[in-house]
């Protein structure tokens, strides 16, 4: 059986999970750029690792983003794609614009956000983001699932 570590990382880096976001999730490495942190946070959402998401919020933002709310959101969504649109940073601040696709209650949703990151100590943290309006598309039971499995939605993850 293939271990999770050998599978390609859900952030679409084309690397294995072990070579990519797993090191960050395990605390064996720190993100070198805001984009790396953003990717690892996306994968943490997809893998429902709420602790990691909480810990990578900037300190001042942790109070507004309690662990149970992060966990609830991650549990209620099926994350299916991450697209990085742009990323840039200097010594202590950075931005990443991205679009995440996810399924929530039979809707195909997009989160298009321009996030701000700051350095705390030596580590990049997520500060906040500007969210752009997107459309939600209803997924019919017999539609091909938008996750790319090739199955009908009702056979894929209707219970999400
Ligand atoms: Zn990754
Ligand atoms: Zn699916």
Coordinates of C-alpha atoms and ligand atoms in Angstrom, one line a residue:
X1 CA 0.0 0.0 0.0
X2 CA 1.2 3.5 -0.8
X3 CA 1.6 5.6 2.2
X4 CA 0.1 9.1 2.3
X5 CA 3.6 10.6 2.4
X6 CA 4.4 9.2 -1.1
X7 CA 1.2 10.5 -2.7
X8 CA 1.5 13.8 -4.6
X9 CA 0.9 16.8 -2.3
X10 CA -2.6 18.2 -2.5
X11 CA -1.2 21.7 -3.0
X12 CA -0.5 20.8 -6.6
X13 CA 3.2 21.3 -6.3
X14 CA 3.9 18.1 -8.3
X15 CA 6.0 16.9 -5.3
X16 CA 5.2 14.1 -2.9
X17 CA 3.5 15.1 0.3
X18 CA 6.7 14.0 2.2
X19 CA 8.8 16.4 0.1
X20 CA 6.3 19.2 0.3
X21 CA 3.8 20.2 3.0
X22 CA 4.2 17.2 5.3
X23 CA 7.5 18.6 6.7
X24 CA 5.7 21.8 7.6
X25 CA 2.8 19.9 9.2
X26 CA 5.1 17.8 11.3
X27 CA 7.0 20.9 12.4
X28 CA 10.2 19.6 10.9
X29 CA 10.6 22.6 8.7
X30 CA 9.2 26.1 8.5
X31 CA 7.8 27.8 5.4
X32 CA 10.5 29.8 3.6
X33 CA 7.9 32.0 1.8
X34 CA 4.3 33.1 2.3
X35 CA 3.4 30.9 -0.7
X36 CA 4.8 27.9 1.0
X37 CA 2.9 28.6 4.1
X38 CA -0.3 29.3 2.1
X39 CA 0.0 25.9 0.3
X40 CA 0.6 24.1 3.6
X41 CA -2.4 25.8 5.1
X42 CA -4.6 24.7 2.2
X43 CA -3.4 21.1 2.5
X44 CA -4.1 21.3 6.2
X45 CA -7.7 22.4 5.5
X46 CA -8.0 19.6 3.0
X47 CA -6.6 17.0 5.5
X48 CA -8.6 18.6 8.4
X49 CA -5.5 19.5 10.4
X50 CA -7.1 22.4 12.3
X51 CA -4.3 22.7 14.8
X52 CA -1.8 23.6 12.0
X53 CA -4.2 26.2 10.6
X54 CA -4.7 27.8 14.0
X55 CA -1.0 27.9 14.8
X56 CA -0.1 29.5 11.5
X57 CA -2.5 32.5 12.1
X58 CA -0.7 35.6 13.2
X59 CA -0.9 35.8 17.0
X60 CA -3.4 38.7 17.1
X61 CA -5.7 36.8 14.8
X62 CA -5.9 33.6 16.7
X63 CA -8.6 34.9 19.1
X64 CA -11.0 35.6 16.2
X65 CA -10.3 32.2 14.7
X66 CA -10.9 29.7 17.4
X67 CA -9.8 26.1 16.8
X68 CA -13.3 24.7 16.9
X69 CA -14.5 27.1 14.1
X70 CA -11.6 26.1 11.9
X71 CA -12.3 22.4 12.5
X72 CA -16.0 22.9 11.8
X73 CA -15.3 24.7 8.5
X74 CA -12.7 22.1 7.4
X75 CA -15.1 19.2 8.3
X76 CA -18.0 20.7 6.4
X77 CA -16.1 21.2 3.1
X78 CA -14.5 19.0 0.5
X79 CA -11.5 20.9 -0.9
X80 CA -10.8 20.0 -4.5
X81 CA -8.3 22.4 -6.0
X82 CA -5.8 25.2 -5.2
X83 CA -4.6 27.6 -7.8
X84 CA -2.0 30.2 -6.9
X85 CA -2.5 33.4 -8.9
X86 CA 0.4 35.5 -7.7
X87 CA 2.7 35.6 -4.8
X88 CA 5.2 38.2 -3.6
X89 CA 7.1 39.1 -0.5
X90 CA 9.9 41.2 1.0
X91 CA 11.8 40.6 4.2
X92 CA 8.8 40.7 6.6
X93 CA 5.5 40.9 4.7
X94 CA 4.0 39.1 1.8
X95 CA 0.9 38.5 -0.3
X96 CA -0.5 35.5 -2.0
X97 CA -3.5 35.6 -4.3
X98 CA -5.1 32.3 -4.8
X99 CA -8.3 30.5 -5.8
X100 CA -9.5 27.5 -3.9
X101 CA -12.4 25.3 -5.1
X102 CA -14.4 23.3 -2.6
X103 CA -17.7 21.6 -2.3
X104 CA -20.0 22.7 0.4
X105 CA -23.6 21.4 0.8
X106 CA -24.0 20.4 -2.9
X107 CA -22.5 23.7 -4.1
X108 CA -19.3 24.1 -5.9
X109 CA -17.7 27.1 -4.3
X110 CA -14.6 29.2 -5.0
X111 CA -12.6 31.2 -2.5
X112 CA -10.7 33.8 -4.4
X113 CA -8.6 35.7 -1.9
X114 CA -5.6 38.0 -1.7
X115 CA -4.0 37.1 1.6
X116 CA -1.5 39.0 3.7
X117 CA 1.3 37.4 5.5
X118 CA 3.8 38.7 8.1
X119 CA 6.8 37.4 9.8
X120 CA 6.6 36.7 13.5
X121 CA 10.0 35.9 15.0
X122 CA 11.4 33.9 12.1
X123 CA 8.2 32.4 10.9
X124 CA 5.7 33.4 8.3
X125 CA 2.1 33.7 9.6
X126 CA -1.2 34.3 7.9
X127 CA -2.6 37.7 8.8
X128 CA -5.8 38.3 6.8
X129 CA -7.1 38.5 3.3
X130 CA -9.3 40.4 0.9
X131 CA -12.0 38.1 -0.5
X132 CA -13.3 38.6 -4.1
X133 CA -16.8 37.8 -5.0
X134 CA -17.3 34.4 -6.8
X135 CA -20.3 32.4 -8.0
X136 CA -21.5 29.2 -6.4
X137 CA -22.7 26.5 -8.7
X138 CA -25.2 23.9 -7.7
X139 CA -24.0 20.3 -8.3
X140 CA -26.7 18.0 -9.4
X141 CA -26.7 14.4 -8.2
X142 CA -26.1 13.1 -11.7
X143 CA -23.5 15.6 -12.6
X144 CA -19.9 14.5 -13.1
X145 CA -18.2 15.3 -9.8
X146 CA -16.1 18.5 -9.9
X147 CA -13.4 16.8 -7.8
X148 CA -12.1 15.1 -11.0
X149 CA -12.8 11.6 -9.9
X150 CA -14.8 11.0 -13.1
X151 CA -17.7 9.6 -11.0
X152 CA -21.2 11.0 -10.7
X153 CA -21.5 13.4 -7.8
X154 CA -24.0 11.1 -6.0
X155 CA -21.5 8.3 -6.1
X156 CA -18.6 10.4 -5.0
X157 CA -19.3 12.3 -1.9
X158 CA -22.9 13.3 -1.6
X159 CA -22.7 13.1 2.1
X160 CA -20.3 16.0 2.4
Ligands
LIG1 ZN1 2.4 20.8 -0.7
LIG2 ZN1 -15.9 13.8 -6.2

